[in-house]
Amino acid sequence: MREIGHFIGGKHVPGTSGRYADVYQPMTGEVIAHVALASTDELNAAVANAKAAQPAWAATNPQRRARVLMKFLELVQRDYDKLADLLAREHGKTVPDARGDIQRGLEVVEFAVGIPHLMKGDYSDGAGPGIDIYSMRQALGVVAGITPFNFPAMIPMWKFGPAIACGNAFILKPSERDPGVPMMLAELMLEAGLPPGILNVVNGDKESVDGILDHPDIQAIGFVGSTAIAQYIYARGAANGKRVQGFGGAKNHMIIMPDADMDQAVDALIGAGYGSAGERCMAISVAVPVGEDAAERLLEKLVPRVENLKIGPSTDGAADFGPLVTREAVDRVKNYVDIGLQEGAKLLVDGRGFKMQGYENGFYMGGCLFDHVTADMRIYKEEIFGPVLSVVRAPDYKEALRLPTEHEYGNGVAIFTRDGDAARDFASKVNVGMVGINVPIPVPLAYHTFGGWKRSGFGDLNQHGPDGVRFYTKTKTVTSRWPSGIKDGADFVIPTMG
Ligand code: NAD
C-alpha cells in the first residue's frame, strides 16, 4: 500500500501523528493509498521550515524566481501523462478531464511568470517640492492554501503559483481525498530549482487546518471548498488577524431564452451539467428555460441526451464522466434525488440505479434530470455536487433574472440567447460574480480574476490574475525628500503637498 506523508523542507517525510486516511480509487472503489493526517506539531515544523527559507527567496530577484516557474512548466509537460493518470485514479474524473484540470492550473503559473512586471509599484515624481512618492509590493512571508478535492492540480497551482512568484513561502494543505498530485507538483517545483522549504505540502484534516488558522507566522490563507468551511476559515483566520479569502459552494443557473439555439444550449447543458459528474464549482445545476415553449423544446432534446450519457471508468477517455469521489458522495447525491421526489419535482431521468459492469464496487451513478423544480425546494436551494440537473421553468425574462440574483450562492451563471440587448442587460444586472454569454462555464482565464459573490466567496480579492498578486503581497509606500528641505527644522503641522 502506498503511504503518502508530507513534503516539508524539500523532502518527503512520513507522518508521525499515527492518524491516516484512506485514499480511494473511485473507479474501482479500492483503497490505493494511505495519507498521513498531520498533527499541529507537524504543521508547526513545516511553518518553521518555511519561515527560515522565505527571506532568501524574497531577496532573490523576481526574474530568477520566474525562471523556476518556467522550468516547472516544462517539467509538468514532461510528466503530464503520469500526473493526469494519477489525478484521474484518485479523483474519478476521466483522464482527458484530468488533463484539463492540470492545464487550467498551468495557465495561472504561466501568468505568474510575468511577476517582475506584476509586482511593479507606482511612482509620483515631484509630488511636492523635492518630494517623490513611490510604492512597492512585498511578499507577506509564509502563506497557506487549503484546497478541495475537485481540482487537485488546478486549485493548488492557482494558489502556490502567484504566492511563490511573489516571494512567499507556501504551506499547501490539499484535500485528503486526492493528495497524490499535489505531492507530485511539489516535487516538480523542487526539481525546477525552488529552494527547499518554499513549497511545503502538509496533508491532513481539521487538525492541520486549525493549526494553520491559529499559527502566528502564517500571514494569509487562500481557501477553496464548501461554503460552511469557507465561512469558518474566513471568520477564524480573520479573527487571528490574517488575510483570508474563502471560496465556497455554488448553484449555477443557465438561462435559456426563447430565441436561443436549442442545439447549442443542449450541448452546453450536457457538458456543463454532467462533466466531471457535476463535481465542479462552476457546473450548471439549474437550467432555466424562459417560457413554456422554450421549456418544451429544450426538454425534447435534453432528455434523450441525459438518458444516453456515457459513464465509464476514469481511464476510459471516451466516457462523458466517471465515478464520484467517494461512496458517501454517491449516497449524498442519491439522497438529494429522493428529497426532490418527496418535494414534488418530476424526475424525468433517474440515474440512481446505474451499475458499471466490471466495476461493481466503483462510486458510480447515472445522470438525473428533474423538471418542475421550484425555488422553495431543497434541491434548488442547496448544492448537490453530483450529476443532477434541475429545470426551473421561468415564465419570463424578469423571473429568469430574479432566480440567480436572489439565490444565496453567486458563483457562476450563463445566459443563452441571440439577443445582444437581453444578454447585455443580464450581464449588467445579475447578482453573480462570473457571467457567461452563450458560454456555459465562464471560468475566466488566468490574467483575469476568478471569484464568486454572496455565499460563494468570503473576502475582498479574487483568485489569480492581478488580484492573486495583490492577495499575496502587501504595498509599501515611500515618501522621500531630497536633499535640503530637511534642514528647515521641525514642522508640527501634518505635511500637505499643496
Ligand atoms: P470541503 O469543504 O469538504 O474541503 C475543502 C478543504 O477543507 C479540504 O482541504 C478539507 O480537508 C478541509 N476541511 C474539510 N472539513 C473541514 C473542517 N471541518 N475544518 C477545517 N477544514 C476542513 O470541500 P470539498 O468537498 O473538498 O470540495 C467541494 C466543495 O468545494 C464544493 O462545495 C465546491 O462548490 C467547492 N468549490 C468551490 C470552488 C470555488 O472557487 N468557489 C472551486 C472548487 C470547489
Coordinates of C-alpha atoms and ligand atoms in Angstrom, one line a residue:
M1 CA 0.0 0.0 0.0
R2 CA 1.3 3.4 -1.0
E3 CA 1.9 5.6 2.1
I4 CA 1.7 9.4 1.5
G5 CA 3.3 11.5 4.1
H6 CA 4.2 15.2 3.9
F7 CA 6.6 17.2 1.8
I8 CA 8.5 19.5 4.1
G9 CA 11.8 21.3 3.6
G10 CA 12.2 19.8 0.1
K11 CA 11.8 16.2 1.4
H12 CA 9.2 13.6 1.8
V13 CA 8.7 13.0 5.5
P14 CA 6.5 10.3 7.0
G15 CA 3.6 11.2 9.2
T16 CA 4.2 10.9 12.9
S17 CA 0.7 11.6 14.3
G18 CA -0.4 8.0 13.9
R19 CA -3.5 9.2 12.1
Y20 CA -4.2 8.2 8.5
A21 CA -7.0 8.5 5.9
D22 CA -7.8 6.1 3.1
V23 CA -7.3 7.4 -0.4
Y24 CA -9.7 5.6 -2.8
Q25 CA -9.6 4.9 -6.5
P26 CA -13.2 5.8 -7.2
M27 CA -13.4 3.8 -10.5
T28 CA -12.9 0.5 -8.7
G29 CA -13.8 1.5 -5.1
E30 CA -10.4 0.2 -3.8
V31 CA -8.2 1.9 -1.3
I32 CA -5.0 2.7 -3.2
A33 CA -3.1 4.7 -0.6
H34 CA -3.0 5.9 3.0
V35 CA -2.4 9.5 3.6
A36 CA -1.0 10.8 6.8
L37 CA -3.0 13.4 8.7
A38 CA -0.7 15.9 10.3
S39 CA -0.7 16.9 13.9
T40 CA -0.4 20.5 15.0
D41 CA 3.3 19.8 15.8
E42 CA 4.0 18.6 12.3
L43 CA 2.3 21.6 10.9
N44 CA 4.3 23.9 13.2
A45 CA 7.5 22.2 12.0
A46 CA 6.6 22.9 8.4
V47 CA 5.9 26.5 9.1
A48 CA 9.2 26.9 10.9
N49 CA 10.9 25.5 7.9
A50 CA 9.1 27.8 5.6
K51 CA 9.8 30.8 7.7
A52 CA 13.5 30.1 7.7
A53 CA 13.7 29.7 3.9
Q54 CA 11.4 32.6 2.9
P55 CA 13.7 35.7 3.4
A56 CA 16.3 34.4 0.9
W57 CA 13.6 33.6 -1.6
A58 CA 12.0 37.0 -1.3
A59 CA 15.5 38.5 -1.8
T60 CA 16.1 36.5 -5.0
N61 CA 15.4 38.8 -7.9
P62 CA 11.9 38.3 -9.4
Q63 CA 13.2 37.2 -12.8
R64 CA 15.1 34.3 -11.2
R65 CA 12.0 33.3 -9.3
A66 CA 10.1 33.4 -12.6
R67 CA 12.6 31.1 -14.2
V68 CA 11.9 28.4 -11.6
L69 CA 8.3 28.6 -12.7
M70 CA 9.3 28.4 -16.3
K71 CA 11.3 25.3 -15.6
F72 CA 8.3 23.9 -13.7
L73 CA 6.0 24.4 -16.7
E74 CA 8.5 22.4 -18.8
L75 CA 8.7 19.6 -16.2
V76 CA 4.9 19.3 -15.9
Q77 CA 4.8 18.9 -19.7
R78 CA 7.3 16.0 -19.4
D79 CA 5.2 14.3 -16.7
Y80 CA 1.8 15.3 -18.0
D81 CA 0.6 11.7 -18.6
K82 CA 1.7 10.5 -15.2
L83 CA 0.0 13.4 -13.4
A84 CA -3.2 13.0 -15.4
D85 CA -3.4 9.3 -14.8
L86 CA -2.8 9.7 -11.0
L87 CA -5.3 12.5 -10.9
A88 CA -8.0 10.5 -12.6
R89 CA -7.4 7.5 -10.4
E90 CA -7.6 9.4 -7.1
H91 CA -10.4 11.8 -8.1
G92 CA -12.5 9.8 -10.5
K93 CA -12.7 12.3 -13.4
T94 CA -11.8 11.0 -16.8
V95 CA -8.2 11.3 -18.0
P96 CA -9.0 14.0 -20.7
D97 CA -10.8 16.0 -18.0
A98 CA -7.8 15.5 -15.6
R99 CA -5.6 16.9 -18.3
G100 CA -7.8 20.0 -18.4
D101 CA -7.5 20.3 -14.6
I102 CA -3.7 20.4 -14.9
Q103 CA -3.9 22.8 -17.9
R104 CA -6.1 25.4 -16.1
G105 CA -3.6 25.4 -13.3
L106 CA -0.6 25.7 -15.6
E107 CA -2.1 28.8 -17.2
V108 CA -2.0 30.6 -13.8
V109 CA 1.6 29.6 -13.4
E110 CA 2.3 31.0 -16.9
F111 CA 0.7 34.2 -15.8
A112 CA 2.8 34.2 -12.6
V113 CA 6.0 34.1 -14.8
G114 CA 5.3 37.7 -15.5
I115 CA 5.9 38.5 -11.9
P116 CA 8.7 41.1 -12.4
H117 CA 6.1 43.2 -14.3
L118 CA 3.2 42.4 -12.0
M119 CA 5.0 43.5 -8.8
K120 CA 6.0 46.9 -10.1
G121 CA 4.8 49.7 -7.9
D122 CA 3.7 53.3 -8.7
Y123 CA 5.9 56.4 -8.8
S124 CA 4.9 60.0 -8.5
D125 CA 7.7 62.3 -9.4
G126 CA 7.6 65.8 -7.7
A127 CA 4.6 65.1 -5.5
G128 CA 5.8 68.2 -3.5
P129 CA 8.8 70.4 -3.6
G130 CA 11.7 67.9 -3.9
I131 CA 9.4 65.1 -2.9
D132 CA 8.7 61.8 -4.7
I133 CA 6.3 59.1 -3.6
Y134 CA 6.6 55.5 -4.7
S135 CA 5.1 52.2 -3.8
M136 CA 6.4 48.7 -3.9
R137 CA 4.8 45.3 -3.5
Q138 CA 6.5 43.0 -1.0
A139 CA 5.9 39.4 -0.1
L140 CA 3.9 38.6 3.0
G141 CA 6.1 35.9 4.4
V142 CA 4.7 32.4 5.0
V143 CA 1.2 32.0 3.4
A144 CA -1.1 29.0 3.1
G145 CA -3.6 27.4 0.7
I146 CA -6.3 24.9 1.8
T147 CA -7.8 23.2 -1.3
P148 CA -10.7 21.0 -2.2
F149 CA -10.8 17.5 -3.8
N150 CA -12.4 18.5 -7.0
F151 CA -9.5 20.2 -8.7
P152 CA -6.4 18.7 -7.1
A153 CA -4.0 20.2 -9.7
M154 CA -5.6 23.4 -10.8
I155 CA -6.5 25.0 -7.4
P156 CA -3.2 24.3 -5.7
M157 CA -1.4 25.9 -8.7
W158 CA -3.8 28.9 -8.6
K159 CA -2.6 29.4 -5.0
F160 CA 1.1 28.5 -4.9
G161 CA 2.0 29.8 -8.4
P162 CA 1.3 33.5 -7.7
A163 CA 2.2 33.3 -4.0
I164 CA 5.7 31.8 -4.6
A165 CA 6.4 34.0 -7.6
C166 CA 5.8 37.0 -5.3
G167 CA 8.5 35.7 -2.9
N168 CA 6.4 34.0 -0.2
A169 CA 6.9 30.6 1.2
F170 CA 3.9 28.4 0.9
I171 CA 2.1 25.7 3.0
L172 CA -0.3 23.7 1.0
K173 CA -2.9 21.7 2.8
P174 CA -4.6 19.8 -0.1
S175 CA -7.7 17.6 0.1
E176 CA -7.0 14.4 1.9
R177 CA -9.1 12.6 -0.7
D178 CA -6.7 13.1 -3.6
P179 CA -3.3 14.2 -2.2
G180 CA -1.1 12.4 -4.8
V181 CA -1.0 15.1 -7.5
P182 CA -0.3 18.0 -5.1
M183 CA 2.7 16.0 -3.7
M184 CA 4.0 15.4 -7.3
L185 CA 3.6 19.1 -8.1
A186 CA 5.7 20.0 -5.0
E187 CA 8.4 17.5 -6.1
L188 CA 8.5 19.1 -9.6
M189 CA 8.8 22.6 -8.1
L190 CA 11.9 21.4 -6.2
E191 CA 13.3 19.8 -9.4
A192 CA 12.7 23.1 -11.2
G193 CA 15.0 24.8 -8.8
L194 CA 12.8 26.0 -6.0
P195 CA 14.8 26.2 -2.7
P196 CA 13.7 23.6 -0.1
G197 CA 11.1 25.0 2.3
I198 CA 9.4 27.4 -0.1
L199 CA 6.7 24.9 -1.1
N200 CA 5.6 22.5 1.6
V201 CA 2.7 20.1 1.5
V202 CA 1.1 19.2 4.8
N203 CA -1.5 16.6 4.4
G204 CA -4.3 16.5 6.9
D205 CA -7.8 17.3 8.1
K206 CA -9.3 19.7 10.5
E207 CA -6.4 19.5 13.0
S208 CA -3.9 20.8 10.5
V209 CA -6.4 23.4 9.1
D210 CA -6.9 24.7 12.6
G211 CA -3.2 24.8 13.1
I212 CA -2.9 27.0 10.0
L213 CA -5.7 29.2 11.1
D214 CA -4.1 29.9 14.5
H215 CA -0.4 29.9 13.6
P216 CA 1.1 33.4 14.3
D217 CA 3.6 33.1 11.5
I218 CA 1.1 32.4 8.7
Q219 CA 0.1 35.8 7.1
A220 CA -2.5 34.8 4.6
I221 CA -4.8 31.9 3.8
G222 CA -6.4 31.1 0.4
F223 CA -9.2 28.6 0.9
V224 CA -11.5 26.8 -1.6
G225 CA -14.1 24.3 -0.6
S226 CA -17.6 24.1 0.7
T227 CA -19.4 27.2 2.0
A228 CA -19.7 26.2 5.6
I229 CA -16.0 25.6 5.9
A230 CA -15.1 28.7 3.8
Q231 CA -17.0 30.9 6.2
Y232 CA -15.4 29.2 9.2
I233 CA -11.9 29.7 7.7
Y234 CA -12.7 33.3 6.9
A235 CA -14.0 34.1 10.4
R236 CA -11.4 32.3 12.4
G237 CA -8.5 33.3 10.2
A238 CA -9.6 37.0 10.2
A239 CA -10.1 36.9 13.9
N240 CA -6.5 35.9 14.2
G241 CA -5.5 39.0 12.1
K242 CA -4.8 37.1 8.9
R243 CA -5.6 38.0 5.3
V244 CA -8.2 35.4 4.2
Q245 CA -10.0 34.6 1.0
G246 CA -12.5 31.7 1.2
F247 CA -14.3 30.5 -1.9
G248 CA -17.3 28.2 -1.3
G249 CA -20.1 26.3 -2.9
A250 CA -22.4 27.2 -5.8
K251 CA -25.7 26.8 -7.6
N252 CA -25.0 27.9 -11.1
H253 CA -28.0 28.7 -13.4
M254 CA -28.2 28.7 -17.1
I255 CA -30.9 30.8 -18.6
I256 CA -32.2 29.7 -22.0
M257 CA -34.1 32.5 -23.7
P258 CA -36.8 31.6 -26.2
D259 CA -34.6 32.7 -29.1
A260 CA -31.6 30.6 -28.1
D261 CA -30.2 28.0 -30.5
M262 CA -31.5 24.9 -28.7
D263 CA -29.0 22.5 -30.1
Q264 CA -26.2 24.7 -28.8
A265 CA -27.9 25.2 -25.5
V266 CA -28.4 21.4 -25.0
D267 CA -24.8 20.7 -25.9
A268 CA -23.7 23.3 -23.4
L269 CA -26.0 22.0 -20.7
I270 CA -24.9 18.4 -21.1
G271 CA -21.2 19.2 -20.8
A272 CA -21.6 21.8 -18.0
G273 CA -24.2 19.9 -16.0
Y274 CA -22.7 16.4 -16.1
G275 CA -19.0 16.8 -17.0
S276 CA -16.8 15.6 -14.1
A277 CA -20.0 14.0 -12.7
G278 CA -21.2 17.5 -11.7
E279 CA -18.4 17.9 -9.2
R280 CA -17.3 21.3 -10.4
C281 CA -17.9 24.6 -8.6
M282 CA -18.8 26.1 -12.0
A283 CA -21.1 23.1 -13.0
I284 CA -24.5 24.2 -14.2
S285 CA -27.0 22.6 -11.8
V286 CA -30.1 24.7 -12.7
A287 CA -31.5 25.2 -16.2
V288 CA -34.0 28.0 -16.6
P289 CA -35.9 27.9 -19.9
V290 CA -37.9 31.1 -20.4
G291 CA -41.5 30.5 -21.5
E292 CA -43.3 27.2 -21.8
D293 CA -42.5 26.8 -25.4
A294 CA -38.7 27.1 -24.8
A295 CA -39.1 24.6 -21.9
E296 CA -40.8 22.0 -24.1
R297 CA -38.3 22.4 -26.9
L298 CA -35.4 22.2 -24.5
L299 CA -36.6 19.1 -22.8
E300 CA -37.4 17.3 -26.0
K301 CA -33.7 17.5 -26.9
L302 CA -32.3 17.2 -23.4
V303 CA -34.0 14.1 -22.1
P304 CA -32.5 11.7 -24.7
R305 CA -29.1 13.2 -24.2
V306 CA -29.2 12.7 -20.5
E307 CA -30.5 9.1 -21.0
N308 CA -27.6 8.4 -23.3
L309 CA -24.8 9.8 -21.2
K310 CA -21.8 7.5 -21.4
I311 CA -20.4 6.8 -18.0
G312 CA -17.2 4.9 -17.7
P313 CA -14.1 4.3 -15.6
S314 CA -11.7 7.2 -15.3
T315 CA -9.3 5.6 -17.7
D316 CA -11.9 5.5 -20.5
G317 CA -11.1 8.6 -22.5
A318 CA -14.4 8.2 -24.4
A319 CA -16.6 8.4 -21.3
D320 CA -18.6 11.6 -20.7
F321 CA -17.9 11.3 -17.0
G322 CA -16.6 8.8 -14.5
P323 CA -17.4 7.9 -10.9
L324 CA -18.0 10.3 -8.0
V325 CA -15.2 10.8 -5.5
T326 CA -16.5 8.6 -2.6
R327 CA -19.2 6.2 -1.7
E328 CA -20.5 8.9 0.7
A329 CA -20.8 11.4 -2.2
V330 CA -22.9 8.9 -4.2
D331 CA -25.2 8.3 -1.1
R332 CA -25.5 12.1 -0.5
V333 CA -26.4 12.8 -4.2
K334 CA -28.9 9.9 -4.3
N335 CA -30.4 11.2 -1.1
Y336 CA -31.0 14.6 -2.8
V337 CA -32.8 12.8 -5.6
D338 CA -35.1 11.2 -3.0
I339 CA -35.6 14.6 -1.4
G340 CA -36.5 16.1 -4.8
L341 CA -39.1 13.4 -5.4
Q342 CA -40.6 14.0 -1.9
E343 CA -40.7 17.7 -2.6
G344 CA -42.8 17.1 -5.7
A345 CA -40.3 17.7 -8.5
K346 CA -40.7 15.5 -11.6
L347 CA -37.8 13.1 -12.2
L348 CA -37.5 12.8 -16.0
V349 CA -34.3 10.7 -15.9
D350 CA -33.3 8.6 -12.9
G351 CA -29.7 7.5 -12.8
R352 CA -29.7 6.2 -9.3
G353 CA -29.8 2.6 -10.3
F354 CA -26.8 2.8 -12.7
K355 CA -24.2 0.0 -12.3
M356 CA -20.9 0.0 -14.1
Q357 CA -20.3 -3.5 -15.5
G358 CA -16.9 -4.9 -14.4
Y359 CA -16.6 -2.1 -11.8
E360 CA -19.4 -3.0 -9.4
N361 CA -17.6 -1.5 -6.4
G362 CA -16.9 1.8 -8.0
F363 CA -18.6 5.0 -7.0
Y364 CA -20.9 5.4 -10.0
M365 CA -24.3 6.9 -10.6
G366 CA -26.1 7.9 -13.8
G367 CA -27.2 11.3 -14.8
C368 CA -30.5 12.6 -13.2
L369 CA -32.8 15.2 -14.6
F370 CA -35.6 17.0 -12.7
D371 CA -38.3 19.1 -14.2
H372 CA -40.8 21.4 -12.4
V373 CA -38.3 22.3 -9.7
T374 CA -39.3 25.4 -7.7
A375 CA -37.4 27.9 -5.7
D376 CA -38.6 26.7 -2.4
M377 CA -37.3 23.2 -2.8
R378 CA -34.1 22.0 -1.1
I379 CA -32.8 20.5 -4.3
Y380 CA -32.9 24.1 -5.7
K381 CA -31.5 25.9 -2.7
E382 CA -28.7 23.5 -1.8
E383 CA -25.6 22.5 -3.7
I384 CA -25.9 18.8 -4.7
F385 CA -22.5 18.5 -6.3
G386 CA -23.3 15.5 -8.5
P387 CA -24.8 14.6 -11.9
V388 CA -28.2 16.1 -11.2
L389 CA -29.7 18.9 -13.2
S390 CA -32.8 20.7 -12.2
V391 CA -35.1 22.5 -14.6
V392 CA -36.9 25.5 -13.2
R393 CA -39.3 27.0 -15.7
A394 CA -39.5 30.8 -15.7
P395 CA -42.5 32.5 -17.3
D396 CA -40.5 35.5 -18.4
Y397 CA -37.0 37.1 -18.5
K398 CA -37.7 39.1 -15.3
E399 CA -38.1 35.8 -13.3
A400 CA -35.1 34.3 -15.0
L401 CA -33.0 37.2 -13.9
R402 CA -34.5 37.1 -10.4
L403 CA -33.7 33.5 -9.7
P404 CA -29.9 33.6 -9.8
T405 CA -29.9 37.1 -8.4
E406 CA -31.8 36.1 -5.3
H407 CA -30.1 32.7 -4.8
E408 CA -27.8 32.6 -1.8
Y409 CA -24.9 31.4 -4.0
G410 CA -23.4 33.6 -6.6
N411 CA -20.5 31.8 -8.3
G412 CA -21.3 31.5 -12.0
V413 CA -24.3 32.0 -14.3
A414 CA -24.9 31.8 -18.0
I415 CA -27.5 33.1 -20.5
F416 CA -28.1 31.6 -23.9
T417 CA -29.7 33.9 -26.4
R418 CA -29.2 35.5 -29.8
D419 CA -30.4 38.9 -28.5
G420 CA -27.5 41.2 -27.6
D421 CA -29.7 43.6 -25.7
A422 CA -31.0 40.8 -23.3
A423 CA -27.5 39.4 -22.8
R424 CA -26.2 42.9 -22.0
D425 CA -29.0 43.7 -19.6
F426 CA -28.5 40.3 -17.9
A427 CA -24.7 40.6 -17.5
S428 CA -25.1 44.1 -16.1
K429 CA -27.9 43.3 -13.6
V430 CA -27.4 39.7 -12.4
N431 CA -26.0 39.5 -8.8
V432 CA -23.4 36.8 -9.6
G433 CA -19.6 37.0 -9.8
M434 CA -18.9 35.3 -13.2
V435 CA -21.3 35.5 -16.2
G436 CA -21.3 33.5 -19.4
I437 CA -23.0 34.8 -22.5
N438 CA -23.5 31.7 -24.7
V439 CA -20.7 30.2 -22.6
P440 CA -21.9 27.7 -20.0
I441 CA -18.8 27.6 -17.7
P442 CA -17.4 31.1 -17.6
V443 CA -14.2 30.4 -15.8
P444 CA -12.1 33.5 -16.6
L445 CA -8.6 32.9 -18.0
A446 CA -5.5 33.3 -15.8
Y447 CA -5.0 37.0 -16.5
H448 CA -8.5 37.9 -15.3
T449 CA -9.7 37.0 -11.8
F450 CA -11.9 34.2 -10.6
G451 CA -14.4 34.7 -7.7
G452 CA -18.0 34.2 -6.8
W453 CA -20.2 36.5 -4.8
K454 CA -22.6 36.1 -1.9
R455 CA -22.1 32.8 -0.1
S456 CA -19.8 31.6 -2.8
G457 CA -16.9 33.8 -1.8
F458 CA -15.8 35.4 1.5
G459 CA -13.1 38.1 1.5
D460 CA -12.2 41.0 -0.7
L461 CA -10.0 39.8 -3.5
N462 CA -10.5 37.2 -6.2
Q463 CA -8.2 34.4 -7.2
H464 CA -5.5 34.6 -9.8
G465 CA -5.0 37.5 -12.3
P466 CA -4.0 40.8 -10.7
D467 CA -6.0 40.1 -7.6
G468 CA -3.9 37.0 -6.9
V469 CA -0.8 39.2 -6.8
R470 CA -2.5 41.7 -4.6
F471 CA -3.6 39.0 -2.2
Y472 CA -0.2 37.5 -1.7
T473 CA 1.7 40.9 -1.4
K474 CA 1.5 44.0 0.7
T475 CA 2.0 47.5 -0.5
K476 CA 4.7 49.7 1.0
T477 CA 4.6 53.4 0.1
V478 CA 7.7 55.5 0.5
T479 CA 7.6 59.3 0.6
S480 CA 11.1 60.7 0.0
R481 CA 12.5 64.1 0.2
W482 CA 16.0 65.1 -1.1
P483 CA 18.1 67.0 -0.1
S484 CA 17.8 70.4 1.5
G485 CA 14.3 70.7 3.0
I486 CA 15.2 68.6 6.0
K487 CA 17.4 71.5 7.2
D488 CA 14.4 73.8 7.6
G489 CA 13.8 72.4 11.0
A490 CA 10.9 70.6 12.6
D491 CA 7.4 71.0 11.4
F492 CA 4.5 70.1 13.7
V493 CA 1.7 70.5 11.1
I494 CA 0.7 67.5 9.1
P495 CA 2.6 67.6 5.8
T496 CA 0.4 68.7 2.8
M497 CA 1.8 68.8 -0.7
G498 CA -0.1 72.0 -1.7
Ligands
NAD1 P1 -14.5 20.7 1.8 O1 -15.0 22.0 2.3 O2 -15.1 19.4 2.4 O3 -13.0 20.6 1.9 C1 -12.1 21.6 1.5 C2 -10.9 21.7 2.4 O4 -11.2 21.9 3.7 C3 -10.1 20.3 2.4 O5 -8.7 20.6 2.3 C4 -10.5 19.7 3.7 O6 -9.5 18.9 4.2 C5 -10.8 20.9 4.6 N1 -11.8 20.7 5.6 C6 -12.9 19.9 5.5 N2 -13.7 19.9 6.6 C7 -13.0 20.7 7.4 C8 -13.3 21.2 8.8 N3 -14.4 20.8 9.4 N4 -12.5 22.1 9.3 C9 -11.4 22.5 8.7 N5 -11.1 22.1 7.4 C10 -11.9 21.2 6.8 O7 -14.8 20.7 0.2 P2 -14.6 19.5 -0.9 O8 -15.7 18.5 -0.7 O9 -13.2 19.1 -0.9 O10 -14.8 20.3 -2.2 C11 -16.1 20.6 -2.8 C12 -16.6 21.9 -2.5 O11 -15.7 22.9 -2.9 C13 -17.9 22.2 -3.2 O12 -18.8 22.9 -2.3 C14 -17.5 23.1 -4.3 O13 -18.5 24.0 -4.8 C15 -16.4 23.9 -3.7 N6 -15.5 24.5 -4.7 C16 -15.6 25.9 -4.8 C17 -14.8 26.5 -5.7 C18 -14.8 28.0 -5.9 O14 -13.9 28.5 -6.5 N7 -15.8 28.7 -5.4 C19 -13.9 25.7 -6.5 C20 -13.9 24.3 -6.3 C21 -14.7 23.8 -5.4

